[in-house]
PDB file of C-alpha atoms in Angstrom:
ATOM      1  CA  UNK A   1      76.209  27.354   1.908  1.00 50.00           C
ATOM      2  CA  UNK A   2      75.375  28.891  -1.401  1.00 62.00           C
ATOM      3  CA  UNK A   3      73.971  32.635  -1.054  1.00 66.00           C
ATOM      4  CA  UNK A   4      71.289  31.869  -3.549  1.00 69.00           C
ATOM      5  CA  UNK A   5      69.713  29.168  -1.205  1.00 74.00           C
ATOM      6  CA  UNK A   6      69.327  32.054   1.667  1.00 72.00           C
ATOM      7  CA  UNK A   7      67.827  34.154  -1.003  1.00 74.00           C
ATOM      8  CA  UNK A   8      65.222  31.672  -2.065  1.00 78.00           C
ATOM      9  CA  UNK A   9      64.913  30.481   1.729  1.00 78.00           C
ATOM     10  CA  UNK A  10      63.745  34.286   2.458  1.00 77.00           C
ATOM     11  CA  UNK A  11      61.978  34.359  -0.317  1.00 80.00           C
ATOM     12  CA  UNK A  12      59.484  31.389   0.879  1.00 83.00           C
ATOM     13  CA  UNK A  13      59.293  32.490   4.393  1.00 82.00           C
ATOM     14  CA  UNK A  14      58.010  35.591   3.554  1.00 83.00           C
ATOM     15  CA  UNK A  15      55.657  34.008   1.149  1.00 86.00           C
ATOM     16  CA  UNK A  16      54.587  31.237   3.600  1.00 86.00           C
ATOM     17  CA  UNK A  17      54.037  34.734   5.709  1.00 87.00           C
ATOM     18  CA  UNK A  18      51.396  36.457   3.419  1.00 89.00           C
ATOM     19  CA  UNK A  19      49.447  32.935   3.038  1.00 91.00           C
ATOM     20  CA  UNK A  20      48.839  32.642   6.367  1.00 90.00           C
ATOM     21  CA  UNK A  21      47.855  36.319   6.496  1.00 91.00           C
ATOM     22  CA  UNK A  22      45.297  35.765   3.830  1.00 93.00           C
ATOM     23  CA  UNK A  23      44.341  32.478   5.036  1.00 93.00           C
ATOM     24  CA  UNK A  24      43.328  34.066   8.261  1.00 93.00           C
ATOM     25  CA  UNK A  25      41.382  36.996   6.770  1.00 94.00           C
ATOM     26  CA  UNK A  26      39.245  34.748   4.504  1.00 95.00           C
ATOM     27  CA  UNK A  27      38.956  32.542   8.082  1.00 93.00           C
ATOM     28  CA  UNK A  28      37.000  35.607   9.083  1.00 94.00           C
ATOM     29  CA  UNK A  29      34.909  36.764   6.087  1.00 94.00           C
ATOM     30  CA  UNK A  30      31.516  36.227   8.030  1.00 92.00           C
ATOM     31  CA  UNK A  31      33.116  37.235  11.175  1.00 93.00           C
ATOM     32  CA  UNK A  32      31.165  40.596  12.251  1.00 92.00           C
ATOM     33  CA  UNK A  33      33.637  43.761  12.376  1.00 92.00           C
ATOM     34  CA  UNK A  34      36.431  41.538  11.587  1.00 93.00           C
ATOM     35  CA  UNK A  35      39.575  44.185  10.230  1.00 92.00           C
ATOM     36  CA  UNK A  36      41.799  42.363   7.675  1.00 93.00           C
ATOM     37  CA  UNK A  37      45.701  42.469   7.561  1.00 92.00           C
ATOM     38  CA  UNK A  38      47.867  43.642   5.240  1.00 90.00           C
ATOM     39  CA  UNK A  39      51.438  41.786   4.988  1.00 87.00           C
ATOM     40  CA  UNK A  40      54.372  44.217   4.094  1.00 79.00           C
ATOM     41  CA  UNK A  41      57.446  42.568   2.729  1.00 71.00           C
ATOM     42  CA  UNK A  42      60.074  44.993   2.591  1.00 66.00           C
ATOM     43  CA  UNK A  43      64.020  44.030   0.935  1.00 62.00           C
ATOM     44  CA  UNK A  44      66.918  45.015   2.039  1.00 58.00           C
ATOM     45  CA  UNK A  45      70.250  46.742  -0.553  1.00 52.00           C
ATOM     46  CA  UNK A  46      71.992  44.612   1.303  1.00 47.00           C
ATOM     47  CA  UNK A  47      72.431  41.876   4.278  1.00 48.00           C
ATOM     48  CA  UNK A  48      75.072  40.617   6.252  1.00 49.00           C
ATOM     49  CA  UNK A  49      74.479  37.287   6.340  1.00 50.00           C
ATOM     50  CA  UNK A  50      76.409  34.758   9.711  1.00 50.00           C
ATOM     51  CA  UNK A  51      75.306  31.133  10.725  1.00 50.00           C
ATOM     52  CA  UNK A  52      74.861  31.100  14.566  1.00 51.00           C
ATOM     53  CA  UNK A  53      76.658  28.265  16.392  1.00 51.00           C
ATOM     54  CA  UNK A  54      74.235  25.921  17.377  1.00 50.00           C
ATOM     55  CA  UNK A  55      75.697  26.083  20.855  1.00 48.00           C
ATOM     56  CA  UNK A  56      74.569  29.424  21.494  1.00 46.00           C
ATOM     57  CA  UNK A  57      70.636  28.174  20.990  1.00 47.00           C
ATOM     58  CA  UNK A  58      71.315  25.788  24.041  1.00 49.00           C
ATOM     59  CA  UNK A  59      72.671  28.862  26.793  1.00 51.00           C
ATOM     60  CA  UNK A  60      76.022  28.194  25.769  1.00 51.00           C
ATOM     61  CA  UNK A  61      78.144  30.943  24.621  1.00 49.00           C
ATOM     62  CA  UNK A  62      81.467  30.572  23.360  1.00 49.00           C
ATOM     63  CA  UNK A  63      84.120  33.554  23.186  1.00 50.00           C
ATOM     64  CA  UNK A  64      84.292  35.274  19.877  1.00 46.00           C
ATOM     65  CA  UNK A  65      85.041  34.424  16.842  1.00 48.00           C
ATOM     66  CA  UNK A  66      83.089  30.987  17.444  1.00 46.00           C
ATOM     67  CA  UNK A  67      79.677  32.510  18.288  1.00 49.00           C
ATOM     68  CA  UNK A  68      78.965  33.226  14.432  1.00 52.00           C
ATOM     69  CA  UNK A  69      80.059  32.402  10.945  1.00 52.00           C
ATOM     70  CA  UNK A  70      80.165  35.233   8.913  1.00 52.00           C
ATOM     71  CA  UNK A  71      78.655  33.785   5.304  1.00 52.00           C
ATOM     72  CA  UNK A  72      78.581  37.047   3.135  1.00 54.00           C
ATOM     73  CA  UNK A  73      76.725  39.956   2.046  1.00 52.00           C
ATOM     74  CA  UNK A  74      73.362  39.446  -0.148  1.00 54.00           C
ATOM     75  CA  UNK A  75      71.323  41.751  -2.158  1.00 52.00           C
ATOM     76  CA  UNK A  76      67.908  42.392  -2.407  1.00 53.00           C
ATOM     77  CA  UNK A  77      66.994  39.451   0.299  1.00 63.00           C
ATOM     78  CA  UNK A  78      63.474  40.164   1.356  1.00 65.00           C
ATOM     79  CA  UNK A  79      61.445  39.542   4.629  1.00 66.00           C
ATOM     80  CA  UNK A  80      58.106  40.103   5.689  1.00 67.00           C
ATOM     81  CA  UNK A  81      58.676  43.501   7.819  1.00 62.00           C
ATOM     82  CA  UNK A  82      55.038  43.216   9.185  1.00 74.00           C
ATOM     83  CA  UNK A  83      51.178  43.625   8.688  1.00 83.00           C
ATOM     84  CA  UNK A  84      49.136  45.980   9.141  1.00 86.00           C
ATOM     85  CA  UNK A  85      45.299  46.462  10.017  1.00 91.00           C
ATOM     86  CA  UNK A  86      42.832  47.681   6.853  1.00 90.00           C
ATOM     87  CA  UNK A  87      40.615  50.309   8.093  1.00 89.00           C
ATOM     88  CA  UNK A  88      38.143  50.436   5.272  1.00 90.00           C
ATOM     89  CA  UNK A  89      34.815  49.753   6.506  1.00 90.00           C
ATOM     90  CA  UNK A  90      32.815  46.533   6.124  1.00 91.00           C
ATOM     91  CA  UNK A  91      29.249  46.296   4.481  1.00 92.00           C
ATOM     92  CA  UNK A  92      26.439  46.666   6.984  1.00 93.00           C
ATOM     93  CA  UNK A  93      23.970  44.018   7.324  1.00 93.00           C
ATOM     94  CA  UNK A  94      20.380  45.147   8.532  1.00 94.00           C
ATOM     95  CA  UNK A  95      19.317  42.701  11.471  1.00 93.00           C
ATOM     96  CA  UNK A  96      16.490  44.577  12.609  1.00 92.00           C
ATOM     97  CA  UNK A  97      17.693  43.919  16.250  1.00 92.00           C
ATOM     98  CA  UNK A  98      18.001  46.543  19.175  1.00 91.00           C
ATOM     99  CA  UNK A  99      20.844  45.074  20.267  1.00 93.00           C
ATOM    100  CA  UNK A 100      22.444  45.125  17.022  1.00 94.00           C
ATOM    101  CA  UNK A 101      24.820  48.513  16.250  1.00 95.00           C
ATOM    102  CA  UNK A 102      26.871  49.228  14.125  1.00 94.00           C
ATOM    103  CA  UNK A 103      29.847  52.591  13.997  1.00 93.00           C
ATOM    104  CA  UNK A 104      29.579  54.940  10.999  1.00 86.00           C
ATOM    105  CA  UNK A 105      32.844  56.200  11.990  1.00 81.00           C
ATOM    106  CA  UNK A 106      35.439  53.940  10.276  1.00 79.00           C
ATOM    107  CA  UNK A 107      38.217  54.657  13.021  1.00 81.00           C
ATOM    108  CA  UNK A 108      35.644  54.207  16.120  1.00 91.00           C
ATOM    109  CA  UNK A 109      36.214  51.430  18.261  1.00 95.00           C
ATOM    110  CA  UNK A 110      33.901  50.154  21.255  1.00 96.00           C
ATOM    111  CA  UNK A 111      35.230  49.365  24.326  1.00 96.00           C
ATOM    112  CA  UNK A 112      35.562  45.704  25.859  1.00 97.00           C
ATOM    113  CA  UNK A 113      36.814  44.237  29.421  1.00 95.00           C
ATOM    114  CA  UNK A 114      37.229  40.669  30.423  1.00 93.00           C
ATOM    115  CA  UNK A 115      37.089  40.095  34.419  1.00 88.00           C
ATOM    116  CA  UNK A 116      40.599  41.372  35.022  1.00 91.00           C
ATOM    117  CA  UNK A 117      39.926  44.955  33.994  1.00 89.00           C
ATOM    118  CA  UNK A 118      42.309  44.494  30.886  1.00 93.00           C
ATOM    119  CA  UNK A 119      40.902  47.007  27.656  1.00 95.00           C
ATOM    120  CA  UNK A 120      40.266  46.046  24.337  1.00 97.00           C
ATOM    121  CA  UNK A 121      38.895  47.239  21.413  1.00 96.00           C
ATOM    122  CA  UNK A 122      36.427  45.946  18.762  1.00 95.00           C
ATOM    123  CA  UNK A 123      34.020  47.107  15.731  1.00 94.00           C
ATOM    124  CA  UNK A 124      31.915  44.402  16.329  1.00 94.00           C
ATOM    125  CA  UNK A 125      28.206  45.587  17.730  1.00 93.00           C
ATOM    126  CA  UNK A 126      26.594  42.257  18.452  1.00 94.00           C
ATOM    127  CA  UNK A 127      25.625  42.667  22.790  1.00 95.00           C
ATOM    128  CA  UNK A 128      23.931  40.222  25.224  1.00 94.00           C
ATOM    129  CA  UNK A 129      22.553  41.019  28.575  1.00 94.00           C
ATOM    130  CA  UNK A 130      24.593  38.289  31.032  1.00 93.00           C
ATOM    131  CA  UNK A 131      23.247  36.802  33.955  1.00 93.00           C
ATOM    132  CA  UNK A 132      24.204  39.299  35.851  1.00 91.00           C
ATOM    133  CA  UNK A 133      22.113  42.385  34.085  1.00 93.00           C
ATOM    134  CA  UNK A 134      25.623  43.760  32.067  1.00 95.00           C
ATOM    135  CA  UNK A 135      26.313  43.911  28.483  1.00 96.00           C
ATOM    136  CA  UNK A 136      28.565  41.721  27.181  1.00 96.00           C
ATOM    137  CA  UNK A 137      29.598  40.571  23.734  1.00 95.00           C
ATOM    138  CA  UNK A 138      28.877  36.541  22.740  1.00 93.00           C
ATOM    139  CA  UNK A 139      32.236  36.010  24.214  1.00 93.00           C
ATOM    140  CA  UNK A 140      31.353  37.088  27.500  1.00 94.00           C
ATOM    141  CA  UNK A 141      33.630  40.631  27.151  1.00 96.00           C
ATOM    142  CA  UNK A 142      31.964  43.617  29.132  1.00 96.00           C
ATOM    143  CA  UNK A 143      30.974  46.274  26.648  1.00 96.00           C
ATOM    144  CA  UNK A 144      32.381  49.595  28.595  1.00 95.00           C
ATOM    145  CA  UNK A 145      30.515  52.912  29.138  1.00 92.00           C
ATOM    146  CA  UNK A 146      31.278  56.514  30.693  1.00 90.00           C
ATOM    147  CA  UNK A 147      30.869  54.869  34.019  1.00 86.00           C
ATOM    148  CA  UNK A 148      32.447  51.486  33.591  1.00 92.00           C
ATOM    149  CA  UNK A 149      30.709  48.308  32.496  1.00 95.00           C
ATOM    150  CA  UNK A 150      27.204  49.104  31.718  1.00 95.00           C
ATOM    151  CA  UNK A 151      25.009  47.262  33.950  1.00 94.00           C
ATOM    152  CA  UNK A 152      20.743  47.195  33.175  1.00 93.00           C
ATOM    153  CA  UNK A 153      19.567  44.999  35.901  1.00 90.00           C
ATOM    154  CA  UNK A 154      16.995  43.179  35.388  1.00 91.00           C
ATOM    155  CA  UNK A 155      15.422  45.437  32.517  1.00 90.00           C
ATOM    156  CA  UNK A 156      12.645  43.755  30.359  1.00 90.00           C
ATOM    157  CA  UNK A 157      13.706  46.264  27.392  1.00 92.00           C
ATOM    158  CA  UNK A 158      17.297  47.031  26.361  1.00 93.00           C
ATOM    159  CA  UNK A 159      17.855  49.504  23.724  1.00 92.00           C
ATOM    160  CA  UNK A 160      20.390  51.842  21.845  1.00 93.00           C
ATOM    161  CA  UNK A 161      20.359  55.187  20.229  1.00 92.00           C
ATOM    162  CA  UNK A 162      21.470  56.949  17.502  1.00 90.00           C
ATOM    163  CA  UNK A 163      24.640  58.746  19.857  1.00 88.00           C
ATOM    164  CA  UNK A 164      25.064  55.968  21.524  1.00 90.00           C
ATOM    165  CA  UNK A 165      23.013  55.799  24.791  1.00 93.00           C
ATOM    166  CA  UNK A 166      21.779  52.878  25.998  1.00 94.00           C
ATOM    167  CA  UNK A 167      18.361  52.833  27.219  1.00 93.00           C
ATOM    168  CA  UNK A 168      16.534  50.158  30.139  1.00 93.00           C
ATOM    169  CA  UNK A 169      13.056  49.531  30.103  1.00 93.00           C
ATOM    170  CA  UNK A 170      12.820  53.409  28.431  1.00 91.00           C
ATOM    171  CA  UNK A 171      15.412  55.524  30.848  1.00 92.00           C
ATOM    172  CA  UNK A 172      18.852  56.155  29.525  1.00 93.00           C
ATOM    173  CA  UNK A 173      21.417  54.502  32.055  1.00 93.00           C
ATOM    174  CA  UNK A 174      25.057  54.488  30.160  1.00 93.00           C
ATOM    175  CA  UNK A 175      27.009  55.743  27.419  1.00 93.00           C
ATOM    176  CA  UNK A 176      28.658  53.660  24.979  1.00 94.00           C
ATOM    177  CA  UNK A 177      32.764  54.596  25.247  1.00 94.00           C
ATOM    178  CA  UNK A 178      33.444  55.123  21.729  1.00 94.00           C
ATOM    179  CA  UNK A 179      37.619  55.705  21.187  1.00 95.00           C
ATOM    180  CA  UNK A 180      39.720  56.572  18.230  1.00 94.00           C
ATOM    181  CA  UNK A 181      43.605  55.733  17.767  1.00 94.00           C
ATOM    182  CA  UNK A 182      45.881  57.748  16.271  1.00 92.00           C
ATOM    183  CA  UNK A 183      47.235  55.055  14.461  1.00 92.00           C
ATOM    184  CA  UNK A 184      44.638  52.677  14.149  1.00 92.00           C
ATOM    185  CA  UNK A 185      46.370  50.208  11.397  1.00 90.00           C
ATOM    186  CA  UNK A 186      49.120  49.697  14.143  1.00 90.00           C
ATOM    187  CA  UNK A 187      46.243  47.871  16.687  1.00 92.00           C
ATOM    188  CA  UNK A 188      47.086  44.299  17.532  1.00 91.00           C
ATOM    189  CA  UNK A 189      44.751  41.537  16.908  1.00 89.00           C
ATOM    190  CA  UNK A 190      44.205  39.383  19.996  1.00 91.00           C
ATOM    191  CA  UNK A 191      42.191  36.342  18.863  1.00 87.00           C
ATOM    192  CA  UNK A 192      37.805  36.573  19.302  1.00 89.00           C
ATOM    193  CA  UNK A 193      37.767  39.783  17.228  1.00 91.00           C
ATOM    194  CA  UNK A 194      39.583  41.730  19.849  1.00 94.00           C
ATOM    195  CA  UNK A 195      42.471  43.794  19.041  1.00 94.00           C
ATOM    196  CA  UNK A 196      45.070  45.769  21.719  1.00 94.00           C
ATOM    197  CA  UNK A 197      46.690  49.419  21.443  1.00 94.00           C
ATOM    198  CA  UNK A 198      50.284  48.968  20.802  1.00 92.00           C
ATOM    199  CA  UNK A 199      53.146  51.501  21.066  1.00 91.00           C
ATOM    200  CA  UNK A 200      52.449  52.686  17.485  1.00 90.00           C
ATOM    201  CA  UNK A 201      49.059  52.523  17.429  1.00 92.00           C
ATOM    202  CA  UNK A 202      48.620  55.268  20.271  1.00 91.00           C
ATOM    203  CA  UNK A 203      46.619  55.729  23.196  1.00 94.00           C
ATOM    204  CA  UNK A 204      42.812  55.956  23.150  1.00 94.00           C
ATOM    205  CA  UNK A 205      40.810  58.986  22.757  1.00 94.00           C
ATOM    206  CA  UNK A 206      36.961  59.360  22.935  1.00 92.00           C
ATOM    207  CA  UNK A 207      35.181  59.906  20.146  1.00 89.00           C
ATOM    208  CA  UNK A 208      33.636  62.984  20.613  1.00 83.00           C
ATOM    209  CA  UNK A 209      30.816  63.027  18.784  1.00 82.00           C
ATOM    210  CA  UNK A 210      29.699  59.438  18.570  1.00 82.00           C
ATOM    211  CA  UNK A 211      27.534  57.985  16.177  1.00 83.00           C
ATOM    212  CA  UNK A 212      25.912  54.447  15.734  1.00 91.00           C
ATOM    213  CA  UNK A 213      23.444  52.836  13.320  1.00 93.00           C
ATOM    214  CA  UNK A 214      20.982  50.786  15.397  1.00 94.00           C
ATOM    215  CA  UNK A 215      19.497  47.323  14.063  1.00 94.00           C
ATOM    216  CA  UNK A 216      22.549  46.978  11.877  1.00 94.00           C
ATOM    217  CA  UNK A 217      26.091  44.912  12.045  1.00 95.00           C
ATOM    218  CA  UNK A 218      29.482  45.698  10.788  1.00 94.00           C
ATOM    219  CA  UNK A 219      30.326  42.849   8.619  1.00 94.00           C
ATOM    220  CA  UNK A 220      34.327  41.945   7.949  1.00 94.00           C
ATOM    221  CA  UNK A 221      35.569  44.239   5.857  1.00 93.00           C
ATOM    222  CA  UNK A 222      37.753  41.271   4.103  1.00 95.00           C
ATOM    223  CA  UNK A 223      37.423  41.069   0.171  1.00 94.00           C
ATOM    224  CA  UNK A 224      37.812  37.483  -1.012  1.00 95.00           C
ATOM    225  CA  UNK A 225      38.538  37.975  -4.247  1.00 95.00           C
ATOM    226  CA  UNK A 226      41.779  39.933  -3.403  1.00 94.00           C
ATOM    227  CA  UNK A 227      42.662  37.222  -0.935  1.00 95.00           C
ATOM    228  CA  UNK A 228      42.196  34.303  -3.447  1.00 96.00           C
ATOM    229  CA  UNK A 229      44.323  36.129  -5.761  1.00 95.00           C
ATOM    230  CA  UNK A 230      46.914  36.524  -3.264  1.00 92.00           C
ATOM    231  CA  UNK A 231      47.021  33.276  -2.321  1.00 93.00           C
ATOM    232  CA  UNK A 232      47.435  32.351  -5.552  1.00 95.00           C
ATOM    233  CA  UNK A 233      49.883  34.731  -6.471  1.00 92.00           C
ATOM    234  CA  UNK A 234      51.730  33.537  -2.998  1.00 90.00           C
ATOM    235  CA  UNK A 235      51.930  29.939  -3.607  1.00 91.00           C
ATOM    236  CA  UNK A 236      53.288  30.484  -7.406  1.00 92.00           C
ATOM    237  CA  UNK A 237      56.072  32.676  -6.045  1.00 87.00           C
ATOM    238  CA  UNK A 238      56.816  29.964  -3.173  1.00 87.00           C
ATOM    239  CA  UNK A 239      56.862  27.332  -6.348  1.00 90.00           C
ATOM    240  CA  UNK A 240      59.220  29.529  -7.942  1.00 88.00           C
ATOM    241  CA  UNK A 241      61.709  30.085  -4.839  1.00 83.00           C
ATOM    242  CA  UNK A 242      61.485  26.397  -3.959  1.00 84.00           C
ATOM    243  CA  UNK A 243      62.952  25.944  -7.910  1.00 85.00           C
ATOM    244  CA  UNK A 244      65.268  28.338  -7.376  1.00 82.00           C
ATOM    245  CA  UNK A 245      66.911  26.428  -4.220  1.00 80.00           C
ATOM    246  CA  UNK A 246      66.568  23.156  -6.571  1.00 81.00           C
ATOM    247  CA  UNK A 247      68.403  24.984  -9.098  1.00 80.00           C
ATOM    248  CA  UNK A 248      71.600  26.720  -6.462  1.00 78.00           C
ATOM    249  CA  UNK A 249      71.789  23.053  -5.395  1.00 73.00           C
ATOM    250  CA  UNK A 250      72.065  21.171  -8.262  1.00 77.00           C
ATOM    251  CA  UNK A 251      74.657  24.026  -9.690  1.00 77.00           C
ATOM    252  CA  UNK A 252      77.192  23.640  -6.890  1.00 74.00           C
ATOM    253  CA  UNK A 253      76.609  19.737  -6.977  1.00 74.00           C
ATOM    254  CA  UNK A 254      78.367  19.929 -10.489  1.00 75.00           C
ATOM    255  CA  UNK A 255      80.609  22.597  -9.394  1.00 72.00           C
ATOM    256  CA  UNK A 256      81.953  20.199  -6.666  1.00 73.00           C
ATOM    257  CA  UNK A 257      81.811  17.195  -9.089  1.00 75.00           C
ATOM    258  CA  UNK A 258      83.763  18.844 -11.900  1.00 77.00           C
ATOM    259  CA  UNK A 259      86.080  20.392  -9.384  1.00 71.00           C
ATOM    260  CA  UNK A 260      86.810  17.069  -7.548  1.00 65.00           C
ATOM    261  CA  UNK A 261      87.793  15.281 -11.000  1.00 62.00           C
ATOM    262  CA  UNK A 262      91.212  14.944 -11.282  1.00 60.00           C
TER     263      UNK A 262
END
């Protein structure tokens, strides 16, 4: 196959890439301590380029040379190398609620559990008190303090301070676990507004000085006018590459035809 299909073929995937990255931060624009992504598209001097045989896709293996087809070296193909987590901080939204808070650290992270005991990390301050007297987020996720999930019985009054401390029916009973990453923009989004440390994002460390803004939500950090105009930008440049194919195609159609006259 012609190397200038692969090299518009790369060209839309990675553009098909940074729409659905975009699509899925303006998704989120009202969602509370929502982090947008960043796609990185990164090309390459140059690329080897084989076909796989199709046999090896089905657990069958056949000896060399009849695994690949080498088709050639390209230059300049690109591909979208990853994305990446925007720390900037969101605007904050007075609610006027005491179970609204909000981080004025933009690289603070609260601390969330599901049942299992698995860890995760949001900037989202929105809590509930469940059913059975803990804090939770409106997903149900356990909001973690220096002792564990923070648990207020059956206080009439829930509260939180300026450092962090929660406060039942006026007596201070938890904490908030507030954590840092060394590498926060490597954190791994997990779906509900949850993300995950990763190998490049580091392990957690408290924050040690913690501070909170009470009555007040994070909101998404997301800016739509730079995501319209990369969608924009995104679907013109997958217009172009689809051309481009058209173009390769319709080149070494004639090619052949002239070729094959006699």
């Amino acid at each position: 196959m012609h190397k200038g299909i692969y090299a518009g073929v790369s060209a839309m995937m990675v553009q098909q890439g940074v729409t659905d990255c975009a699509a899925n931060n303006l998704a989120n624009v009202d969602t509370a301590g929502f982090r947008a992504r960043k796609p990185i598209a990164k090309s390459f001097p140059e690329v080897l380029m084989e076909r796989v045989d199709p046999a090896k896709g089905q657990g069958e293996i056949p000896p060399w040379p009849w695994r690949s087809h080498p088709i050639g070296s390209a230059s300049m193909n690109q591909v979208l190398s990853e994305t990446y987590m925007s720390t900037d901080e969101g605007n904050l939204q007075v609610t006027d609620s005491p179970m609204d808070v909000a981080l004025t650290d933009e690289e603070g992270f609260f601390v969330l559990q599901d049942g299992e005991g698995n860890q995760f990390y949001s900037r989202s301050g929105h809590f509930l008190v469940n059913e059975g007297g803990q804090l939770v987020n409106p997903d149900g996720y356990l909001l973690v303090g220096d002792g564990g999930p923070i648990d207020v019985g059956e206080a009439a009054a829930v509260s939180f301070t300026d450092d962090g401390q929660v406060i039942a029916d006026g007596i201070a009973v938890a904490q908030i676990d507030i954590v840092g990453f060394e590498s926060p923009t490597a954190l791994r989004q997990m779906g509900k507004n949850l993300l995950a440390e990763t190998e490049d994002s580091g392990a957690p460390a408290p924050v040690e000085v913690p501070q909170v803004a009470v009555g007040v939500l994070e909101r998404s950090n997301v800016n739509v006018v730079e995501e319209m105009v990369r969608l924009i930008e995104a679907q013109r440049a997958y217009e172009a590459a689809s051309k481009g194919i058209q173009t390769s195609d319709d080149m070494t159609g004639q090619l052949i035809t002239s070729l094959a006259k006699p």
